[in-house]
Tab-separated table of C-alpha atoms in Angstrom:
chain	number	residue	atom	x	y	z
A	809	MET	CA	170.464	271.997	72.771
A	810	LYS	CA	170.071	274.536	70.006
A	811	TYR	CA	171.939	277.262	71.870
A	812	GLN	CA	174.941	277.761	74.099
A	813	ILE	CA	176.064	280.606	76.341
A	814	ILE	CA	179.754	281.261	77.005
A	815	GLU	CA	180.207	283.687	79.883
A	816	ASN	CA	183.191	286.026	80.278
A	817	PHE	CA	184.066	285.333	76.670
A	818	LEU	CA	186.658	288.034	75.995
A	819	ASP	CA	189.469	289.537	77.998
A	820	PRO	CA	187.686	292.232	80.076
A	821	GLU	CA	189.843	295.046	78.703
A	822	PHE	CA	189.211	294.008	75.099
A	823	ALA	CA	185.456	293.685	75.705
A	824	ALA	CA	185.466	297.198	77.169
A	825	GLU	CA	187.369	298.490	74.126
A	826	ILE	CA	184.799	297.039	71.722
A	827	ALA	CA	181.898	298.450	73.754
A	828	SER	CA	183.554	301.872	73.802
A	829	CYS	CA	184.150	301.664	70.057
A	830	ILE	CA	180.447	301.029	69.459
A	831	TYR	CA	179.211	303.725	71.817
A	832	ASN	CA	181.643	306.268	70.361
A	833	ALA	CA	181.162	305.493	66.668
A	834	LYS	CA	180.480	308.543	64.550
A	835	GLY	CA	176.854	309.317	63.929
A	836	GLU	CA	177.224	309.165	60.150
A	837	ASP	CA	178.507	305.583	60.384
A	838	TRP	CA	175.181	304.269	61.686
A	839	LYS	CA	172.029	303.281	59.814
A	840	HIS	CA	168.501	302.902	61.183
A	841	TYR	CA	166.900	299.716	59.850
A	842	TYR	CA	163.173	299.001	59.577
A	843	GLN	CA	161.952	295.613	58.344
A	844	PHE	CA	158.268	295.213	57.545
A	845	GLY	CA	155.914	293.703	54.998
A	846	GLY	CA	156.923	290.131	54.310
A	847	ASP	CA	159.865	289.485	52.007
A	848	ALA	CA	160.531	293.114	51.150
A	849	ALA	CA	164.097	294.350	51.655
A	850	PRO	CA	164.643	296.335	54.860
A	851	PHE	CA	164.109	300.070	54.706
A	852	TYR	CA	166.872	302.163	56.210
A	853	PHE	CA	168.009	305.734	56.529
A	854	GLU	CA	171.262	307.312	57.581
A	855	ASN	CA	171.770	308.519	61.137
A	856	THR	CA	170.406	311.967	60.393
A	857	ILE	CA	167.070	313.564	61.207
A	858	PRO	CA	164.719	312.535	58.367
A	859	ASN	CA	161.366	314.036	57.586
A	860	HIS	CA	159.092	313.410	60.587
A	861	SER	CA	156.365	312.012	58.344
A	862	VAL	CA	158.792	309.315	57.143
A	863	ILE	CA	159.325	308.117	60.717
A	864	VAL	CA	155.602	308.157	61.472
A	865	GLU	CA	154.810	306.172	58.318
A	866	ALA	CA	157.576	303.642	59.017
A	867	GLN	CA	156.335	303.153	62.569
A	868	GLN	CA	152.787	302.552	61.350
A	869	LYS	CA	154.056	299.981	58.856
A	870	LEU	CA	156.003	298.254	61.634
A	871	GLY	CA	152.842	297.841	63.692
A	872	GLN	CA	150.817	296.489	60.786
A	873	SER	CA	153.619	294.140	59.737
A	874	LEU	CA	153.903	292.707	63.248
A	875	GLN	CA	150.131	292.181	63.470
A	876	ASP	CA	150.161	290.462	60.079
A	877	GLY	CA	152.809	288.012	61.275
A	878	HIS	CA	155.656	289.197	59.046
A	879	PHE	CA	159.303	289.278	60.057
A	880	THR	CA	159.583	292.750	61.562
A	881	TYR	CA	162.279	294.731	63.304
A	882	ARG	CA	163.643	298.142	64.180
A	883	LEU	CA	167.248	298.691	65.234
A	884	LYS	CA	170.437	300.568	64.450
A	885	ARG	CA	173.445	298.930	62.782
A	886	LEU	CA	177.093	299.716	62.276
A	887	ASP	CA	177.963	297.442	59.356
A	888	ARG	CA	181.596	298.402	58.933
A	889	CYS	CA	184.022	301.161	59.645
A	890	VAL	CA	184.516	303.652	56.848
A	891	GLU	CA	188.301	303.654	57.220
A	892	LEU	CA	190.094	301.379	54.734
A	893	PHE	CA	192.746	300.231	57.211
A	894	CYS	CA	190.890	300.593	60.489
A	895	SER	CA	192.528	299.476	63.729
A	896	CYS	CA	189.548	300.021	66.032
A	897	ALA	CA	188.650	297.310	68.546
A	898	LEU	CA	185.572	296.243	66.580
A	899	CYS	CA	187.582	295.673	63.392
A	900	LYS	CA	190.278	293.849	65.357
A	901	PHE	CA	187.621	291.550	66.810
A	902	LYS	CA	186.291	290.731	63.347
A	903	LYS	CA	189.722	290.189	61.804
A	904	ASN	CA	191.745	288.658	64.632
A	905	MET	CA	189.084	286.402	66.141
A	906	LEU	CA	185.880	285.959	64.152
A	907	SER	CA	187.757	285.299	60.904
A	908	GLU	CA	190.633	283.295	62.363
A	909	ARG	CA	190.804	279.608	61.436
A	910	SER	CA	191.457	278.416	64.985
A	911	PHE	CA	188.380	280.223	66.281
A	912	LEU	CA	186.245	279.043	63.358
A	913	ASP	CA	187.336	275.462	64.043
A	914	TYR	CA	186.413	275.921	67.708
A	915	ILE	CA	182.904	277.050	66.767
A	916	GLY	CA	182.786	274.160	64.305
A	917	GLN	CA	183.527	271.676	67.082
A	918	LEU	CA	180.768	273.115	69.243
A	919	SER	CA	178.249	273.063	66.392
A	920	SER	CA	179.419	269.855	64.679
A	921	LYS	CA	180.043	271.791	61.466
A	922	GLU	CA	183.295	271.657	59.510
A	923	ASN	CA	185.068	274.482	57.689
A	924	LEU	CA	182.875	277.269	58.976
A	925	GLU	CA	183.425	280.748	57.581
A	926	LEU	CA	182.303	284.129	58.855
A	927	VAL	CA	179.409	285.363	56.709
A	928	GLU	CA	178.706	288.711	58.342
A	929	ALA	CA	179.367	290.577	61.569
A	930	PHE	CA	177.977	293.931	62.638
A	931	ALA	CA	177.456	296.039	65.724
A	932	SER	CA	173.832	296.555	66.728
A	933	VAL	CA	172.166	299.068	69.004
A	934	TYR	CA	168.657	298.542	70.372
A	935	TYR	CA	167.318	301.737	71.890
A	936	HIS	CA	163.883	302.495	73.343
A	937	GLY	CA	161.223	300.738	71.269
A	938	ASP	CA	163.635	298.702	69.167
A	939	PHE	CA	162.954	294.964	68.730
A	940	LEU	CA	163.415	291.927	66.473
A	941	SER	CA	160.424	289.651	65.843
A	942	ILE	CA	160.382	285.857	65.668
A	943	HIS	CA	162.409	284.332	62.831
A	944	PRO	CA	164.430	281.106	62.305
A	945	ASP	CA	167.482	282.206	60.210
A	946	PRO	CA	167.382	278.985	58.124
A	947	ASN	CA	170.011	280.205	55.650
A	948	PHE	CA	172.843	280.037	58.185
A	949	ASP	CA	174.512	277.326	60.262
A	950	VAL	CA	175.445	279.272	63.399
A	951	ALA	CA	174.334	282.675	64.660
A	952	PHE	CA	176.244	284.525	67.370
A	953	ILE	CA	175.658	287.460	69.695
A	954	LEU	CA	178.421	289.039	71.778
A	955	ASN	CA	176.563	291.023	74.429
A	956	LEU	CA	178.235	294.247	75.553
A	957	SER	CA	175.631	296.039	77.692
A	958	LYS	CA	176.682	296.439	81.305
A	959	ASP	CA	174.277	295.990	84.222
A	960	TRP	CA	171.352	294.944	82.015
A	961	LYS	CA	168.163	293.710	83.692
A	962	TYR	CA	165.299	291.569	82.427
A	963	GLU	CA	162.838	294.405	82.979
A	964	TYR	CA	164.720	296.558	80.462
A	965	GLY	CA	163.591	294.256	77.639
A	966	GLY	CA	166.021	293.495	74.832
A	967	CYS	CA	166.221	289.834	75.886
A	968	LEU	CA	166.756	286.975	73.466
A	969	THR	CA	164.074	284.294	73.546
A	970	VAL	CA	164.858	280.925	71.949
A	971	PHE	CA	162.279	278.274	71.054
A	972	ASP	CA	164.049	274.926	71.378
A	973	GLU	CA	162.090	271.670	71.147
A	974	GLU	CA	164.419	270.243	73.815
A	975	ASP	CA	163.166	272.842	76.318
A	976	GLU	CA	159.695	272.571	77.818
A	977	HIS	CA	159.309	276.344	77.682
A	978	PRO	CA	160.961	279.057	75.560
A	979	ARG	CA	164.281	280.150	77.048
A	980	VAL	CA	164.635	283.851	77.825
A	981	ILE	CA	168.306	284.843	77.782
A	982	LEU	CA	169.489	288.006	79.506
A	983	PRO	CA	172.113	289.866	77.429
A	984	GLU	CA	174.756	289.661	80.133
A	985	TYR	CA	177.873	291.702	79.566
A	986	ASN	CA	180.721	289.881	77.787
A	987	SER	CA	178.675	286.735	77.143
A	988	LEU	CA	178.714	285.014	73.761
A	989	VAL	CA	175.452	283.353	72.721
A	990	LEU	CA	175.602	280.749	69.957
A	991	LEU	CA	172.519	279.495	68.115
A	992	TYR	CA	172.963	276.188	66.286
A	993	LEU	CA	170.451	276.724	63.527
A	994	GLY	CA	170.445	273.460	61.602
A	995	GLU	CA	168.611	272.939	58.336
A	996	LYS	CA	165.349	274.618	59.328
A	997	GLY	CA	166.736	277.249	61.679
A	998	VAL	CA	165.676	277.965	65.246
A	999	ASP	CA	162.886	280.379	66.103
A	1000	HIS	CA	164.106	283.281	68.235
A	1001	TYR	CA	163.413	286.957	68.832
A	1002	ILE	CA	164.612	289.977	70.829
A	1003	SER	CA	161.991	291.691	72.940
A	1004	GLU	CA	161.310	295.413	72.720
A	1005	VAL	CA	163.619	297.621	74.760
A	1006	SER	CA	161.685	299.521	77.423
A	1007	SER	CA	161.400	303.296	77.275
A	1008	LEU	CA	162.694	303.223	80.866
A	1009	ALA	CA	165.943	301.390	80.050
A	1010	PRO	CA	168.841	303.619	81.184
A	1011	HIS	CA	170.949	303.017	78.074
A	1012	SER	CA	171.016	301.116	74.781
A	1013	ARG	CA	171.439	297.379	74.404
A	1014	ILE	CA	174.574	296.901	72.316
A	1015	ALA	CA	176.082	293.773	70.790
A	1016	VAL	CA	178.158	292.363	67.966
A	1017	SER	CA	176.103	289.870	65.969
A	1018	GLY	CA	176.428	287.768	62.850
A	1019	TRP	CA	176.506	284.324	61.275
A	1020	PHE	CA	178.829	281.487	60.290
A	1021	ASN	CA	178.249	279.056	57.422
A	1022	ALA	CA	179.817	275.848	56.196
A	1023	PRO	CA	180.812	275.839	52.472
A	1024	GLU	CA	177.716	273.976	51.296
A	1025	LYS	CA	175.555	276.973	52.228
Protein backbone atom coordinates (compact mmCIF):
# COMPACT_ATOMS: atom_id res chain seq x y z
CA MET A 1 0.00 0.00 0.00
CA LYS A 2 1.13 3.52 -0.76
CA TYR A 3 -0.53 5.01 2.32
CA GLN A 4 -1.14 4.26 5.96
CA ILE A 5 -3.49 5.74 8.55
CA ILE A 6 -2.57 5.78 12.25
CA GLU A 7 -5.59 6.65 14.38
CA ASN A 8 -5.40 8.36 17.78
CA PHE A 9 -1.82 9.28 16.99
CA LEU A 10 -1.08 11.82 19.72
CA ASP A 11 -1.97 12.09 23.37
CA PRO A 12 -5.46 13.70 23.28
CA GLU A 13 -4.39 16.68 25.39
CA PHE A 14 -1.38 17.39 23.17
CA ALA A 15 -3.47 17.08 20.00
CA ALA A 16 -5.94 19.58 21.47
CA GLU A 17 -3.08 21.95 22.32
CA ILE A 18 -1.77 21.89 18.74
CA ALA A 19 -5.26 22.45 17.32
CA SER A 20 -5.80 25.37 19.68
CA CYS A 21 -2.42 26.81 18.72
CA ILE A 22 -3.40 26.75 15.04
CA TYR A 23 -6.86 28.20 15.55
CA ASN A 24 -5.50 30.96 17.80
CA ALA A 25 -2.45 31.93 15.75
CA LYS A 26 -2.16 35.64 15.12
CA GLY A 27 -3.60 36.85 11.86
CA GLU A 28 -0.32 38.37 10.70
CA ASP A 29 1.40 34.97 11.00
CA TRP A 30 -0.70 33.45 8.22
CA LYS A 31 -0.26 33.60 4.45
CA HIS A 32 -2.85 32.89 1.75
CA TYR A 33 -1.33 30.74 -1.00
CA TYR A 34 -2.56 30.48 -4.60
CA GLN A 35 -0.87 28.08 -7.02
CA PHE A 36 -1.77 28.32 -10.70
CA GLY A 37 -0.23 28.26 -14.15
CA GLY A 38 2.10 25.30 -14.44
CA ASP A 39 5.55 25.54 -12.89
CA ALA A 40 5.22 29.12 -11.69
CA ALA A 41 5.99 29.76 -8.02
CA PRO A 42 2.92 30.08 -5.79
CA PHE A 43 1.43 33.53 -5.36
CA TYR A 44 0.70 34.55 -1.80
CA PHE A 45 -0.34 37.52 0.25
CA GLU A 46 -0.28 38.25 3.95
CA ASN A 47 -3.37 37.72 6.07
CA THR A 48 -4.66 41.22 5.47
CA ILE A 49 -7.43 42.51 3.23
CA PRO A 50 -5.83 43.01 -0.21
CA ASN A 51 -7.28 44.92 -3.10
CA HIS A 52 -10.53 43.19 -4.12
CA SER A 53 -9.45 43.11 -7.76
CA VAL A 54 -6.37 41.07 -6.76
CA ILE A 55 -8.58 38.38 -5.22
CA VAL A 56 -10.91 38.33 -8.22
CA GLU A 57 -7.99 38.01 -10.65
CA ALA A 58 -6.37 35.25 -8.58
CA GLN A 59 -9.63 33.32 -8.44
CA GLN A 60 -10.05 33.56 -12.21
CA LYS A 61 -6.50 32.28 -12.70
CA LEU A 62 -7.23 29.38 -10.35
CA GLY A 63 -10.19 28.31 -12.47
CA GLN A 64 -8.27 28.53 -15.73
CA SER A 65 -5.28 26.70 -14.25
CA LEU A 66 -7.46 23.85 -13.02
CA GLN A 67 -9.18 23.53 -16.41
CA ASP A 68 -5.79 23.49 -18.13
CA GLY A 69 -4.64 20.60 -15.96
CA HIS A 70 -1.97 22.45 -13.98
CA PHE A 71 -1.15 21.83 -10.34
CA THR A 72 -3.51 24.25 -8.62
CA TYR A 73 -4.42 25.07 -5.05
CA ARG A 74 -5.75 27.64 -2.63
CA LEU A 75 -5.16 27.42 1.11
CA LYS A 76 -3.75 29.23 4.12
CA ARG A 77 -0.42 28.30 5.73
CA LEU A 78 1.37 28.98 8.97
CA ASP A 79 4.97 28.19 8.03
CA ARG A 80 6.62 28.99 11.34
CA CYS A 81 6.14 30.98 14.47
CA VAL A 82 7.72 34.41 14.47
CA GLU A 83 9.15 33.99 17.97
CA LEU A 84 12.82 32.94 18.02
CA PHE A 85 12.45 30.64 21.03
CA CYS A 86 8.81 29.63 20.74
CA SER A 87 7.34 27.09 23.15
CA CYS A 88 3.92 26.76 21.53
CA ALA A 89 2.46 23.28 21.01
CA LEU A 90 3.04 23.40 17.25
CA CYS A 91 6.75 24.17 17.66
CA LYS A 92 7.06 21.49 20.33
CA PHE A 93 5.51 18.97 17.95
CA LYS A 94 8.01 19.86 15.22
CA LYS A 95 11.02 19.83 17.53
CA ASN A 96 10.22 17.07 20.02
CA MET A 97 8.61 14.56 17.66
CA LEU A 98 8.92 15.26 13.94
CA SER A 99 12.65 15.99 14.19
CA GLU A 100 13.52 13.35 16.78
CA ARG A 101 15.70 10.46 15.63
CA SER A 102 13.56 7.78 17.27
CA PHE A 103 10.44 9.02 15.50
CA LEU A 104 12.26 9.41 12.18
CA ASP A 105 13.52 5.83 12.49
CA TYR A 106 9.96 4.68 13.20
CA ILE A 107 8.70 6.34 10.02
CA GLY A 108 11.70 4.86 8.22
CA GLN A 109 10.70 1.35 9.31
CA LEU A 110 7.16 1.87 8.06
CA SER A 111 8.34 3.26 4.72
CA SER A 112 11.44 1.07 4.28
CA LYS A 113 13.62 4.18 4.09
CA GLU A 114 16.74 4.71 6.19
CA ASN A 115 17.99 7.92 7.79
CA LEU A 116 14.92 9.99 7.05
CA GLU A 117 15.03 13.68 7.90
CA LEU A 118 12.24 16.21 8.26
CA VAL A 119 12.20 18.46 5.19
CA GLU A 120 9.33 20.78 6.05
CA ALA A 121 6.33 20.97 8.36
CA PHE A 122 3.60 23.59 8.40
CA ALA A 123 0.09 24.15 9.67
CA SER A 124 -2.57 24.41 6.98
CA VAL A 125 -6.10 25.76 7.02
CA TYR A 126 -8.62 24.92 4.30
CA TYR A 127 -11.63 27.19 4.52
CA HIS A 128 -14.66 27.46 2.23
CA GLY A 129 -13.55 26.98 -1.38
CA ASP A 130 -10.00 25.93 -0.57
CA PHE A 131 -8.59 22.83 -2.31
CA LEU A 132 -5.43 21.08 -3.55
CA SER A 133 -5.46 19.53 -7.03
CA ILE A 134 -3.95 16.22 -8.11
CA HIS A 135 -0.16 15.97 -7.79
CA PRO A 136 2.37 13.18 -7.03
CA ASP A 137 5.06 14.89 -4.85
CA PRO A 138 7.89 12.94 -6.57
CA ASN A 139 10.65 14.95 -4.88
CA PHE A 140 9.95 13.49 -1.43
CA ASP A 141 10.03 10.03 0.15
CA VAL A 142 7.20 10.32 2.68
CA ALA A 143 4.42 12.88 3.06
CA PHE A 144 2.43 13.20 6.27
CA ILE A 145 -0.80 14.84 7.40
CA LEU A 146 -1.80 15.14 11.05
CA ASN A 147 -5.53 15.87 10.94
CA LEU A 148 -6.86 18.14 13.68
CA SER A 149 -10.44 18.97 12.65
CA LYS A 150 -13.03 17.66 15.08
CA ASP A 151 -16.33 16.12 13.95
CA TRP A 152 -15.50 16.36 10.24
CA LYS A 153 -17.86 14.73 7.74
CA TYR A 154 -17.36 13.57 4.17
CA GLU A 155 -19.98 16.03 2.93
CA TYR A 156 -17.87 18.94 4.18
CA GLY A 157 -15.25 18.21 1.50
CA GLY A 158 -11.59 18.61 2.38
CA CYS A 159 -11.01 14.85 2.02
CA LEU A 160 -7.75 13.33 0.83
CA THR A 161 -8.06 11.08 -2.21
CA VAL A 162 -5.17 8.72 -2.99
CA PHE A 163 -4.66 6.92 -6.30
CA ASP A 164 -2.88 3.67 -5.47
CA GLU A 165 -2.40 0.99 -8.13
CA GLU A 166 -2.97 -1.62 -5.41
CA ASP A 167 -6.52 -0.32 -4.89
CA GLU A 168 -9.23 -1.00 -7.46
CA HIS A 169 -10.68 2.46 -6.88
CA PRO A 170 -9.20 5.72 -5.54
CA ARG A 171 -9.28 5.81 -1.74
CA VAL A 172 -11.11 8.75 -0.18
CA ILE A 173 -9.76 9.41 3.32
CA LEU A 174 -11.77 11.40 5.84
CA PRO A 175 -9.57 13.80 7.85
CA GLU A 176 -10.48 12.24 11.18
CA TYR A 177 -9.34 14.11 14.25
CA ASN A 178 -5.93 13.08 15.62
CA SER A 179 -5.19 10.69 12.75
CA LEU A 180 -1.80 10.65 11.04
CA VAL A 181 -1.84 9.84 7.32
CA LEU A 182 1.42 8.73 5.72
CA LEU A 183 1.96 8.63 1.96
CA TYR A 184 4.86 6.45 0.80
CA LEU A 185 5.75 8.32 -2.35
CA GLY A 186 8.50 6.26 -3.94
CA GLU A 187 10.50 7.36 -6.95
CA LYS A 188 7.58 8.64 -9.03
CA GLY A 189 5.35 9.86 -6.22
CA VAL A 190 1.71 8.99 -5.60
CA ASP A 191 -1.14 10.96 -7.13
CA HIS A 192 -3.38 12.53 -4.48
CA TYR A 193 -5.52 15.59 -3.92
CA ILE A 194 -7.70 17.33 -1.31
CA SER A 195 -11.24 18.10 -2.38
CA GLU A 196 -12.74 21.57 -2.11
CA VAL A 197 -14.14 22.49 1.29
CA SER A 198 -17.88 23.14 1.08
CA SER A 199 -19.28 26.60 1.74
CA LEU A 200 -21.57 24.86 4.25
CA ALA A 201 -18.74 23.36 6.35
CA PRO A 202 -19.15 24.66 9.93
CA HIS A 203 -15.45 25.35 10.45
CA SER A 204 -12.06 25.11 8.75
CA ARG A 205 -10.19 21.90 8.02
CA ILE A 206 -6.88 22.19 9.87
CA ALA A 207 -3.81 19.97 9.82
CA VAL A 208 -0.06 19.82 10.21
CA SER A 209 1.53 18.61 6.98
CA GLY A 210 4.98 18.09 5.53
CA TRP A 211 7.56 15.71 4.10
CA PHE A 212 10.46 13.45 5.06
CA ASN A 213 13.41 12.59 2.81
CA ALA A 214 16.29 10.16 2.91
CA PRO A 215 19.77 11.73 2.36
CA GLU A 216 19.99 10.79 -1.32
CA LYS A 217 17.14 13.20 -2.11
